Coordinates of C-alpha atoms in Angstrom, one line a residue:
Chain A
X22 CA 32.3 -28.3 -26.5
X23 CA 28.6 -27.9 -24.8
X24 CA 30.4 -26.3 -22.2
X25 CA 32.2 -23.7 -24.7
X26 CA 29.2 -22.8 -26.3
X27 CA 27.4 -22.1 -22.5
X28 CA 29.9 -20.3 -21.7
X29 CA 30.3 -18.3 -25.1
X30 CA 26.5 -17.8 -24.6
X31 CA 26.9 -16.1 -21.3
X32 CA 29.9 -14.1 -22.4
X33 CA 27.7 -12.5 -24.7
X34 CA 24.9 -11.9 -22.6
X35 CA 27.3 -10.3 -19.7
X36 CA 28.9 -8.4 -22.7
X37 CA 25.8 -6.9 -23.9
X38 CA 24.8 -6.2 -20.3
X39 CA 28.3 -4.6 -19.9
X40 CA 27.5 -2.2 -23.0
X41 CA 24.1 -1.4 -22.0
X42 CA 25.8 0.1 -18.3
X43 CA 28.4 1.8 -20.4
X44 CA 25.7 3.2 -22.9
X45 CA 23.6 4.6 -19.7
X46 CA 26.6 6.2 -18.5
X47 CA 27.6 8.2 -21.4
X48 CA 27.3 11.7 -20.6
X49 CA 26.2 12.8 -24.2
X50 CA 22.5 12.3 -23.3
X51 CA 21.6 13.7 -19.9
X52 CA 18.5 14.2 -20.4
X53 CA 15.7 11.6 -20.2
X54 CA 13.4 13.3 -23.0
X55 CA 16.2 12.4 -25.6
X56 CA 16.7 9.3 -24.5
X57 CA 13.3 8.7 -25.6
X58 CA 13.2 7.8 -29.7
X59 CA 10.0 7.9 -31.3
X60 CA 9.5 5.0 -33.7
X61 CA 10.5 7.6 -36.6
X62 CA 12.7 9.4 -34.8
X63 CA 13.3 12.5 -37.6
X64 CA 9.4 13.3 -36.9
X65 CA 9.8 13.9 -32.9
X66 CA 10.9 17.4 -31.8
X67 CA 12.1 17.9 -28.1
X68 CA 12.0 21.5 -26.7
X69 CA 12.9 23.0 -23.3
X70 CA 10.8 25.1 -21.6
X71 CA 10.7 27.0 -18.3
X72 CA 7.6 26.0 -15.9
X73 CA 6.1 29.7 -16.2
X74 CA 5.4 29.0 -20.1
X75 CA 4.4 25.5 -18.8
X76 CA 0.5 25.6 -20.4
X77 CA 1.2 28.1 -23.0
X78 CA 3.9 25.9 -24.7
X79 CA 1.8 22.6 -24.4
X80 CA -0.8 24.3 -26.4
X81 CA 2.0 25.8 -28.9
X82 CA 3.0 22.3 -29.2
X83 CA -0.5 21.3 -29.8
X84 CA -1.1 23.6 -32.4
X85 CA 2.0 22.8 -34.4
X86 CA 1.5 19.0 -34.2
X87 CA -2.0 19.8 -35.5
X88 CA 0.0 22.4 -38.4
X89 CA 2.6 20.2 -39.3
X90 CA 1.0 17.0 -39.0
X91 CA 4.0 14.8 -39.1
X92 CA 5.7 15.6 -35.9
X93 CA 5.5 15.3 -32.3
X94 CA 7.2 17.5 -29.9
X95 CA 8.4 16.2 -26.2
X96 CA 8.4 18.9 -23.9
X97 CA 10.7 19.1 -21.1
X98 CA 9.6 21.7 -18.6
X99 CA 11.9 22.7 -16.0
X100 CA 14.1 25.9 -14.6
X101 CA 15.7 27.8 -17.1
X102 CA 19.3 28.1 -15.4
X103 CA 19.1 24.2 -14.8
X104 CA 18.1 23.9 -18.7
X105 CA 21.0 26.1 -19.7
X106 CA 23.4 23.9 -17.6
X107 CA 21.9 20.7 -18.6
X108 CA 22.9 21.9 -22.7
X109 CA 26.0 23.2 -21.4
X110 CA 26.9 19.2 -20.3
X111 CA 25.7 18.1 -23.6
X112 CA 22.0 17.8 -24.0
X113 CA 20.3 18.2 -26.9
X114 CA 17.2 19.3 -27.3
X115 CA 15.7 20.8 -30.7
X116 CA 14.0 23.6 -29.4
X117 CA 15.0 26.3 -26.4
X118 CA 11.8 28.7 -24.4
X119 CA 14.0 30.6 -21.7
X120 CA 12.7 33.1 -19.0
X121 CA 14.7 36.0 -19.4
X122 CA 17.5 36.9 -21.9
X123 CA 20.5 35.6 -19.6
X124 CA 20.5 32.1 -20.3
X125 CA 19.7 31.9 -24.0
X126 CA 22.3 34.9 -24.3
X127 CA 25.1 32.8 -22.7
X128 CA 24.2 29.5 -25.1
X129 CA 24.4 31.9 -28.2
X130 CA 28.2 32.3 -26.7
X131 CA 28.8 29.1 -26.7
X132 CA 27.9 28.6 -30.3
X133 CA 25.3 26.4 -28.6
X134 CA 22.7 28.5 -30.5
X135 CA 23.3 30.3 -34.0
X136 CA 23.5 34.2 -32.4
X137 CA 20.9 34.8 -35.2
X138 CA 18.3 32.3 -34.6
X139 CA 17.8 33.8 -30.9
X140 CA 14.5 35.6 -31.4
X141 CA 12.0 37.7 -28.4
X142 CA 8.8 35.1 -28.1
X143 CA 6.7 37.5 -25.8
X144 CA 7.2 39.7 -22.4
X145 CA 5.8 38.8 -19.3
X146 CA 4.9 40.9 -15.6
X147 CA 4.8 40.3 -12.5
X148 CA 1.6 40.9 -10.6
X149 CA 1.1 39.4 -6.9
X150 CA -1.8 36.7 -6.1
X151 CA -3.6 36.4 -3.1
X152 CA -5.2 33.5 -1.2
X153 CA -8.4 32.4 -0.7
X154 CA -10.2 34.9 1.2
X155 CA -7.4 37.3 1.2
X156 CA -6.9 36.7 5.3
X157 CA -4.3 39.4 5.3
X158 CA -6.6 41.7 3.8
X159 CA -4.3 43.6 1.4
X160 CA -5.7 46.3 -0.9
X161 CA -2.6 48.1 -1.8
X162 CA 1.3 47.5 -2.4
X163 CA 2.0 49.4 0.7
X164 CA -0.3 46.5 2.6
X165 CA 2.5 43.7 1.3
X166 CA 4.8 45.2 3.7
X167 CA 2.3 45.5 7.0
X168 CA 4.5 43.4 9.8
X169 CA 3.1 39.9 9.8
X170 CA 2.0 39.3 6.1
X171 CA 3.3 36.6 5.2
X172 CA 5.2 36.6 1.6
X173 CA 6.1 34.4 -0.6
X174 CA 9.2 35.5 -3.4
X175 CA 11.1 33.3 -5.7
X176 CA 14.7 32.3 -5.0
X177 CA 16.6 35.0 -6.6
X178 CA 18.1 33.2 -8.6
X179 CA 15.8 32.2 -10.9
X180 CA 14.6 34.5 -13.6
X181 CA 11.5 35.2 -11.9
X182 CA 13.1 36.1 -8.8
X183 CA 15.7 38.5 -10.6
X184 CA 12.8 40.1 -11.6
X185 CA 11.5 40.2 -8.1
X186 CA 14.0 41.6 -6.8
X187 CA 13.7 44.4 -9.2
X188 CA 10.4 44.8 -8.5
X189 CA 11.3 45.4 -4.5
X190 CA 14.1 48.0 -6.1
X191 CA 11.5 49.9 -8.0
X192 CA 9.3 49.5 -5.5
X193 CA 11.7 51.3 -2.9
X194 CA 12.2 54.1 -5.2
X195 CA 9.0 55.0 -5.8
X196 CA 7.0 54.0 -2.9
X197 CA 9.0 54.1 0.6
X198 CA 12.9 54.1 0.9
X199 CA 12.6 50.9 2.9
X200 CA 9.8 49.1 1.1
X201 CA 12.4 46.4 0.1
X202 CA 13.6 45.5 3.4
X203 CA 10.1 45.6 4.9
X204 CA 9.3 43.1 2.0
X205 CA 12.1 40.7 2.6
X206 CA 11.3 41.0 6.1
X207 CA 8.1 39.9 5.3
X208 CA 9.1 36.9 3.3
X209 CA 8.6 33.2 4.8
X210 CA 10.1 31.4 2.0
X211 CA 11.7 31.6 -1.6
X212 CA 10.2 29.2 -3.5
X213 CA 12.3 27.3 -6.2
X214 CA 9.8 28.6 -9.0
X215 CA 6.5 30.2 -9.9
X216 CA 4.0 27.0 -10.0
X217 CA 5.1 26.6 -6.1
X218 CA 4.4 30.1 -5.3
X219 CA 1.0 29.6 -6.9
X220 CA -0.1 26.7 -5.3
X221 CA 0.6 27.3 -1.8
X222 CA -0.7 30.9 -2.4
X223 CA -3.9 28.4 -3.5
X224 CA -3.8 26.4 -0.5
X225 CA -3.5 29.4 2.0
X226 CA -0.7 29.0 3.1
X227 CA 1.0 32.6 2.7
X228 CA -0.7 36.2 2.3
X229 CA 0.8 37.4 -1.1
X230 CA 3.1 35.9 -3.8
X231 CA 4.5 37.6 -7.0
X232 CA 4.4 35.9 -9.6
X233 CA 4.3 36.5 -13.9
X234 CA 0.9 37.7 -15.1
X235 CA 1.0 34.5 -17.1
X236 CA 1.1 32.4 -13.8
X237 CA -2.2 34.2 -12.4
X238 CA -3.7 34.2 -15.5
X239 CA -3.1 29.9 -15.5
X240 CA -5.1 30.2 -12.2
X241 CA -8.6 31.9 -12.1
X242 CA -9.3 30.8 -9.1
X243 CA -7.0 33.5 -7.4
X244 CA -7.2 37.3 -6.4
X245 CA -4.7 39.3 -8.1
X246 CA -2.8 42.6 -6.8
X247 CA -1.7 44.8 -9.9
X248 CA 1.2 46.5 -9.0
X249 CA 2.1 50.0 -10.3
X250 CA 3.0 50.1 -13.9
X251 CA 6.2 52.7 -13.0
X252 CA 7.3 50.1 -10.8
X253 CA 6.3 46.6 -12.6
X254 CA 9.0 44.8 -14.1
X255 CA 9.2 43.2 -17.8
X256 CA 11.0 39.9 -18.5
X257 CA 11.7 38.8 -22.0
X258 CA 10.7 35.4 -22.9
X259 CA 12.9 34.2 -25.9
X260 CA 13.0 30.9 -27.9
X261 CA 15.2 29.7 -30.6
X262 CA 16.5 26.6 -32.2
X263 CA 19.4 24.4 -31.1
X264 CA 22.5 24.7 -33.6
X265 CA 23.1 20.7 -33.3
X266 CA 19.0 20.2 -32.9
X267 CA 18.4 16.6 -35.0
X268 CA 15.6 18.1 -37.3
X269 CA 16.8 21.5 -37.9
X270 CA 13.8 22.3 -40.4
X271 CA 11.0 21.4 -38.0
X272 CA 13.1 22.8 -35.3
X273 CA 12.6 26.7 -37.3
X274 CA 8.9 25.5 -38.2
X275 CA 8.4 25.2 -34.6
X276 CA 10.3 28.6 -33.8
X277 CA 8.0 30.0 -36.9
X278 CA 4.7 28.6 -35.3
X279 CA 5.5 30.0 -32.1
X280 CA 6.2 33.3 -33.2
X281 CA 3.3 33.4 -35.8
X282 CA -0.2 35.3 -35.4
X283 CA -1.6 32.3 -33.9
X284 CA 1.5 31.6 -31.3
X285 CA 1.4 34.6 -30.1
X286 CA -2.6 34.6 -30.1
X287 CA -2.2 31.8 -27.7
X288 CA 0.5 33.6 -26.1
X289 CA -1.6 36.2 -25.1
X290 CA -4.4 34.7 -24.1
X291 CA -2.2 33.3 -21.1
X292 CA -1.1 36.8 -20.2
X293 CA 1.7 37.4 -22.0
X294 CA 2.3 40.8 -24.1
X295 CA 4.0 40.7 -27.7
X296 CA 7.4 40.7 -27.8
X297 CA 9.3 44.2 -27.6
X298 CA 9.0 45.6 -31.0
Chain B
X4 CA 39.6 -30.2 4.6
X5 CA 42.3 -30.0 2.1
X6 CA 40.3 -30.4 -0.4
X7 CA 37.7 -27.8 0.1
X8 CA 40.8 -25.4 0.7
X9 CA 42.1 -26.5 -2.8
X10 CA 39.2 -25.3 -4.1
X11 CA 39.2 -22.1 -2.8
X12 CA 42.4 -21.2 -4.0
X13 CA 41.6 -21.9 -7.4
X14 CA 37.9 -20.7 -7.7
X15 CA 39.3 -18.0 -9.5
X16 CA 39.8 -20.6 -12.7
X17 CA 36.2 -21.4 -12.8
X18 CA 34.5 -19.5 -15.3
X19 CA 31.6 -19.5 -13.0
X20 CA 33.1 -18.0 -10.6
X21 CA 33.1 -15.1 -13.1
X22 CA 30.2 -15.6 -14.1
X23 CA 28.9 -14.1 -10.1
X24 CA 31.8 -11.8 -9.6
X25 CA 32.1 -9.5 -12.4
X26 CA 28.4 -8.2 -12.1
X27 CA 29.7 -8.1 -8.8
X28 CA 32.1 -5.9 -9.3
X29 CA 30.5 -4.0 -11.9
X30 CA 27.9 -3.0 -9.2
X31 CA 30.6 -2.0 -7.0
X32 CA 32.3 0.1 -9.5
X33 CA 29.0 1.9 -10.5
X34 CA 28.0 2.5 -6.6
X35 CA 32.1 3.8 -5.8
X36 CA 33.0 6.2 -8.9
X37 CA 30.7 8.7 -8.9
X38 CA 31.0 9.2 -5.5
X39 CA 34.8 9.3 -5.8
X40 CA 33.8 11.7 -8.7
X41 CA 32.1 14.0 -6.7
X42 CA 35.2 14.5 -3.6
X43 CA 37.7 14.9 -6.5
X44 CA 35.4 17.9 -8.2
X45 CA 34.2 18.8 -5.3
X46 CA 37.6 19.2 -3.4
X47 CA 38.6 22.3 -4.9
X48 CA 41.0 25.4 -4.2
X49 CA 38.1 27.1 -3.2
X50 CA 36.5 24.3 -1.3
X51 CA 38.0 26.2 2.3
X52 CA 36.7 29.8 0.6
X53 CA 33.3 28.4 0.6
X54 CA 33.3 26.3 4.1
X55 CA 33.5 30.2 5.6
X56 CA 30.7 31.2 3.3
X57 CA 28.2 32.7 6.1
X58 CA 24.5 31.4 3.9
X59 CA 26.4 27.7 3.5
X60 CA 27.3 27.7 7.1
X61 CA 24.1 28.5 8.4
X62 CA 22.6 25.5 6.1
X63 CA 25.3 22.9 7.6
X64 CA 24.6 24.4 11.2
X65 CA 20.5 24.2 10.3
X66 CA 20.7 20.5 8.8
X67 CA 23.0 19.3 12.0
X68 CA 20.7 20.9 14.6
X69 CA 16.9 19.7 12.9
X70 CA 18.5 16.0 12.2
X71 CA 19.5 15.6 15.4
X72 CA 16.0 16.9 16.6
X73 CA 14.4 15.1 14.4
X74 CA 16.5 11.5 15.6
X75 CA 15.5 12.8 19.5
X76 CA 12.3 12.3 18.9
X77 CA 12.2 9.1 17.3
X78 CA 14.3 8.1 20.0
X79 CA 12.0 9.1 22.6
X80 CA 8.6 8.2 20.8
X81 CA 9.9 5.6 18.9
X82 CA 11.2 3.8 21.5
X83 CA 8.0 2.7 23.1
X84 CA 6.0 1.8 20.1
X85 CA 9.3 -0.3 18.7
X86 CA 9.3 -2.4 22.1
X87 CA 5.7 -3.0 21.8
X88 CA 5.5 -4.2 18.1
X89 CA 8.7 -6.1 19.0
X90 CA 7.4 -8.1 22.0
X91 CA 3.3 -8.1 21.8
X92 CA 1.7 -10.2 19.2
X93 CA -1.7 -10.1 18.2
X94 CA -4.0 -11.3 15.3
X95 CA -3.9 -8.0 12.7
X96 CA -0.5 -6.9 13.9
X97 CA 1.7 -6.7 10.6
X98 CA -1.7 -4.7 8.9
X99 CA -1.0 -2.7 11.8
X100 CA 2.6 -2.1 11.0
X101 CA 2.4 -1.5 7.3
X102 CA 1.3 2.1 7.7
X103 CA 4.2 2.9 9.9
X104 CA 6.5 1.3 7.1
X105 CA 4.7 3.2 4.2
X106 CA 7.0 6.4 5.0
X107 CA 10.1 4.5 4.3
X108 CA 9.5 3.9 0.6
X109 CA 7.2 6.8 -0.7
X110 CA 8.7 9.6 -2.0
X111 CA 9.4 12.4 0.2
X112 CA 7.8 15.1 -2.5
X113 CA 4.4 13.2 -1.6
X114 CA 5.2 13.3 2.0
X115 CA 5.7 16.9 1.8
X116 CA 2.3 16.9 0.1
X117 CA 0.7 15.4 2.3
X118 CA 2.2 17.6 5.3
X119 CA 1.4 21.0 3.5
X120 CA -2.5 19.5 3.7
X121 CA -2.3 18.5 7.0
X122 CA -0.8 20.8 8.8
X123 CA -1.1 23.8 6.6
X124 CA -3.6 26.8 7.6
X125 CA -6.4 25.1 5.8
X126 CA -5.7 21.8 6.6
X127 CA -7.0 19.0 9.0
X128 CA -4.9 20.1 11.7
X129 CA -3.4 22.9 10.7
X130 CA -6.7 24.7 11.2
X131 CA -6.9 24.2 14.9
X132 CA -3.7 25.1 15.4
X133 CA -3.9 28.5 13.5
X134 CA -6.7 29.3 15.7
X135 CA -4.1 28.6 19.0
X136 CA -1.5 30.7 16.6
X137 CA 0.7 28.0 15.7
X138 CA 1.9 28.1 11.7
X139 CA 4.2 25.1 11.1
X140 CA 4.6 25.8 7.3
X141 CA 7.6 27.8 6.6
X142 CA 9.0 27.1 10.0
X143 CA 12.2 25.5 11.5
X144 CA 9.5 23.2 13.3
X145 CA 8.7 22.0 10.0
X146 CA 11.9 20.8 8.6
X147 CA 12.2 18.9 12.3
X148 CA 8.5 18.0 11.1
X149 CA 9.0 16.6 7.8
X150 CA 12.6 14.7 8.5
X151 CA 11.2 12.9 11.5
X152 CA 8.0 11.8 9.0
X153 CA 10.7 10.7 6.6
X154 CA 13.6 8.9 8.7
X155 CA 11.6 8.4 11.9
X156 CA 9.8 4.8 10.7
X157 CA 13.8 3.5 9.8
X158 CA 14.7 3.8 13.5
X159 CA 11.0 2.2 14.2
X160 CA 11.5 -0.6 11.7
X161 CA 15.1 -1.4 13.2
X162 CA 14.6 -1.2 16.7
X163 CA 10.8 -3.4 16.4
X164 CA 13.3 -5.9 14.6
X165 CA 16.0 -5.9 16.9
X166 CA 13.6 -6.5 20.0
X167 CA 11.7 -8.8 18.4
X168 CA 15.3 -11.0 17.5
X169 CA 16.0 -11.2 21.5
X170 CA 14.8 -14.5 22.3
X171 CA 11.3 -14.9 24.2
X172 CA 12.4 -17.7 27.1
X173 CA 15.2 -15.0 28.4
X174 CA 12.6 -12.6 29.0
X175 CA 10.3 -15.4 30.3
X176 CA 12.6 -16.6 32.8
X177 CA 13.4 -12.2 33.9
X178 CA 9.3 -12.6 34.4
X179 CA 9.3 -16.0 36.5
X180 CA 12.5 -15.4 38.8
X181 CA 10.3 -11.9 39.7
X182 CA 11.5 -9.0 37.4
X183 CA 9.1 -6.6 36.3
X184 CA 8.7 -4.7 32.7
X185 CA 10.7 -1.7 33.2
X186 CA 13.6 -4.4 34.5
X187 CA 13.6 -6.5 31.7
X188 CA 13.8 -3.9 29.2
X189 CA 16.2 -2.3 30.9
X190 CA 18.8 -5.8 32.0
X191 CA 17.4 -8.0 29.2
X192 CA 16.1 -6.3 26.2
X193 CA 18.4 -3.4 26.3
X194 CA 21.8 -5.2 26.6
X195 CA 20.6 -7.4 23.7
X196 CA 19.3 -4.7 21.1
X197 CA 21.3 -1.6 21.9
X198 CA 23.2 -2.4 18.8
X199 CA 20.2 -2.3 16.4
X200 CA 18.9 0.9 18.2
X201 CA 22.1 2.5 17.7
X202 CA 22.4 1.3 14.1
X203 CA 18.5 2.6 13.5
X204 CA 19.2 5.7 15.3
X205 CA 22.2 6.4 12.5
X206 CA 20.3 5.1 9.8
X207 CA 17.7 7.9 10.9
X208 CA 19.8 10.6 11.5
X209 CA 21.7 10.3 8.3
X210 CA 18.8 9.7 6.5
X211 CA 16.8 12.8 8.2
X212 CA 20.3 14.9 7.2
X213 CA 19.2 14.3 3.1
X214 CA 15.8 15.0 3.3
X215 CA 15.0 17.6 0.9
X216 CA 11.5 16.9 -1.3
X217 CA 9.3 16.7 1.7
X218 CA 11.3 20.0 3.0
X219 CA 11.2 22.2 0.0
X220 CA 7.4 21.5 0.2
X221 CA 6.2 21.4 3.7
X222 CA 9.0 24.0 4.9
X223 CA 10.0 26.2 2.1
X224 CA 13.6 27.5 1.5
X225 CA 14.8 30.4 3.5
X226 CA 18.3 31.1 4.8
X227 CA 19.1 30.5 8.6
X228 CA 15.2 28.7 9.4
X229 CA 14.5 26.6 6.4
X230 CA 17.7 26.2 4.3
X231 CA 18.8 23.1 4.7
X232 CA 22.2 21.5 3.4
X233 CA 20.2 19.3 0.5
X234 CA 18.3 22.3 -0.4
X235 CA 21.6 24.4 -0.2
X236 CA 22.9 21.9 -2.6
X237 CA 20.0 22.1 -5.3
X238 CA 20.3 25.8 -5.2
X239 CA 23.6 25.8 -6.2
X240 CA 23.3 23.8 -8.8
X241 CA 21.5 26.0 -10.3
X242 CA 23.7 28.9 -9.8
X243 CA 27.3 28.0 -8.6
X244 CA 28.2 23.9 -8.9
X245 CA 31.4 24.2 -7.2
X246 CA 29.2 25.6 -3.7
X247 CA 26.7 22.4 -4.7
X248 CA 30.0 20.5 -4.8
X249 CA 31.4 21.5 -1.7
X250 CA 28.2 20.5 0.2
X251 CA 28.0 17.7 -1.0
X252 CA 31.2 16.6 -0.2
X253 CA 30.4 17.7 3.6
X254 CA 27.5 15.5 3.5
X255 CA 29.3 12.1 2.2
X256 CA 31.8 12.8 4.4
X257 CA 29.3 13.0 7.3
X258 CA 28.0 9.7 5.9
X259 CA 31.2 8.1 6.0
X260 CA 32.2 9.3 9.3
X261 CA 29.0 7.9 10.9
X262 CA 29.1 5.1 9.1
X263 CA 32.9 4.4 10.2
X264 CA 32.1 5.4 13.8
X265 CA 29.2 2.3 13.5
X266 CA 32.0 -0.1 12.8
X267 CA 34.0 1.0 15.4
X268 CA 31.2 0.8 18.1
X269 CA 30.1 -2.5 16.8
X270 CA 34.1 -3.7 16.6
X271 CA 34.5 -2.7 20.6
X272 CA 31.1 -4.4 21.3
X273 CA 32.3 -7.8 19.6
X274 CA 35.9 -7.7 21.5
X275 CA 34.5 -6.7 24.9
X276 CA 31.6 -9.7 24.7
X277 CA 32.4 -12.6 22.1

């Protein structure tokens, strides 16, 4: 009998450590953010964002936490095709920020996103910082493609490097037929994101990166190129709420917030221009 | 005797027998399936299309070439410094040692880190090498860099063990009946810890083969210098899976073909000698 109840005891305890494996390995919550439940859960808001909105939506989130009161938002910054394909598998995060229309576009397919509820947040640039010193010396777009500079570009993949690659289009076309190539000959690495570009651009480690406006704005301590405005590319920044978020309402309010006069004040303080009208 | 062999037969009708074997199992189960998840995906009718795909070829040709590299120099560096530690003892020593283990469990993106400061145009070293025109950030050299940081102390830590395990009266007696150093290593030591070099020197290269945080960050990501298979890998995930897939079935098969090859080696070793 002693020994029945022992081993009844353990049963349980190997049972509930059984469930507790099974329950990490369900593939309904990828992400680690959601895992995470807030002690009233209906209060706590998760949103993805890409890292070139990174301090801009911590201070959106900051000033709707302050608006609403009753709600905290958990902020999952990362790459926008990763986010995309991280829903796609079945997370579920209230809130979507995308770089770029692509992503968001392909989610409102899905039925992931109500087709309505996808709305423009701001547009963003690209502009090209310089290190410390500016060693390579450049003055002008036409000094990016001197032999020897060293460049640093986004993997092309990436909103931010679509956009770059644009950029080296335009930049062919109106500058010198073989600007791009120059350019990618020129380029030592493409970096898996804008914050990288930045900080080894900081460190002094390359001559030039292009980056968002929003990215050199985050970082005063760098020289800034402006590049031509007939050649400058614009990338949408969109947001919208998730069609199975858990709080739909604050989900909107936060959408709302984002999009009000005082979002988009914030918004443009980092750089960003108002959505296309 | 019969007894005992009773018992063994029949362990399976002890409950706490179970009670040690299905965690057991479990653990087994959690470590097997998602690999086995990941051939079965990742074996696909395109899986041949994108072994002739010329940017994930030059990643597999890039990752063989700066592992191997990479294990070379352990091997020749490490070598030394492993038969030292092993044999010499002095007060202080493990202090000594802890530094050259610290690699092996921080994470890479810190190693990479800690590389980029180092060695980058600003940093410690990196400065007096830019003035003799040497950049290793963004270079091939750097991904052979930051893989021998990362996988170099596992050969280090194995070989220092495996030397240290040959017992000290046999190379006492190589010393009394007149050998010198070089001849004891080389008829005493070696024949006795070849097997944990080897096993070290796998450990490293397969290890130096994965290394992507202190790579993305010390070397950058460019096709045909600085691409390498993890970074290959994390790329596609972000764009095509089933390339991401494909790699990463190359690379556990890798594994398991080294790690098969190890058994083999070690089998021969056991038949020819005990």
């Amino acid at each position: 009998m002693r020994l029945l109840d022992r081993r009844a005891r353990w049963f349980a305890l190997f049972l509930s450590l059984s469930l507790v494996f099974l329950a990490a390995c369900n593939p309904v919550t990828p992400a680690p953010a959601t895992e995470v439940e807030a002690p009233a859960a209906s209060s706590t808001l998760t949103a993805f964002a890409p890292a070139a909105l990174g301090d801009t939506v911590t201070q959106l989130a900051a000033g709707f936490e302050a608006k609403a009161g009753d709600v905290k938002v958990l902020l999952e910054i990362g790459h926008t095709p990763t986010q995309r394909t991280q829903i796609e598998q079945g997370a579920t995060p209230d809130v979507i920020f995308t770089a770029g229309k692509t992503d968001i576009e392909a989610l409102a397919q899905q039925n992931l996103i109500a087709a309505d509820q996808v709305k423009p947040l701001a547009r963003n640039q690209l502009i090209v910082v310089l290190p410390p010193g500016n060693p390579a010396q450049i003055a002008t777009v036409e000094d990016l493609v001197k032999p020897g500079v060293r460049l640093l570009v986004a993997q092309p993949e990436l909103p931010i490097g679509m956009a770059t690659e644009k950029l080296l289009d335009n930049l062919s076309a109106k500058v010198a037929p073989d600007f791009k190539e120059k350019a990618l000959a020129n380029v030592v690495s493409r970096e898996l994101g804008v914050k990288p570009i930045v900080t080894k651009i900081g460190l002094g480690e390359a001559d030039a990166g292009v980056v968002f406006i929003s990215d050199a704005t985050a970082a005063p301590g760098l020289a800034t190129l402006m590049l031509p405005d007939d050649a400058n590319v614009t990338v949408a920044f969109m947001v919208a709420p998730l069609a199975a978020a858990a709080n739909p309402e604050k989900a909107k309010a936060f959408v709302e917030y984002a999009l009000s006069d005082e979002g988009q004040a914030l918004l443009q303080a980092q750089g960003f221009l108002a959505p296309a009208p | 005797m019969s007894r005992t062999k009773q018992s063994d037969r029949y362990i399976w009708r002890e409950w706490r027998f179970w009670m040690l074997a299905l965690p057991g199992f479990a653990l087994a189960a959690f470590l097997v399936i998602p690999l086995l998840v990941l051939i079965l995906r990742g074996i696909t009718q395109q899986f041949l299309a994108y072994l002739s795909d010329p940017t994930l070829l030059s990643a597999v040709a890039l990752s063989l070439v700066t592992s191997t590299l990479s294990t070379f120099l352990a091997l020749a560096a490490g070598t030394p410094l492993a038969y030292v530690l092993g044999r010499v003892s002095f007060p202080g020593k493990s202090w000594l040692e802890l530094p050259l283990d610290i690699p092996v469990v921080l994470p890479p993106l810190i190693v990479g880190i800690a590389l980029l400061l180092t060695f980058g145009r600003n940093g410690l070293l990196g400065r007096p090498l830019d003035l003799l025109g040497i950049r290793l950030p963004f270079t091939t050299a750097a991904v052979v860099l930051a893989a021998t940081f990362i996988a170099a102390p596992l050969y280090l830590r194995t070989a220092r063990i495996g030397f240290a395990m040959v017992p000290q009266e046999l190379r006492e007696e190589a010393i009394v009946e007149g050998a010198n150093e070089w001849q004891v290593f080389r008829h005493v030591m070696l024949p006795l810890s070849w097997r944990a070099l080897l096993g070290g020197l796998i450990l490293c290269w397969t290890r130096a083969l994965g290394e992507f945080g202190a790579t993305i960050v010390f070397a950058g990501n460019m096709v045909g210098r600085t691409q390498t298979m993890p970074l290959a890998i994390f790329i596609g995930f972000e764009t095509n899976l089933s390339i991401a897939l494909a790699l990463s079935v190359i690379l556990v098969a890798v594994s398991v073909l080294v790690l098969i090859g190890l058994k083999l080696v070690d089998r021969a070793y056991s038949t020819t000698v005990g």
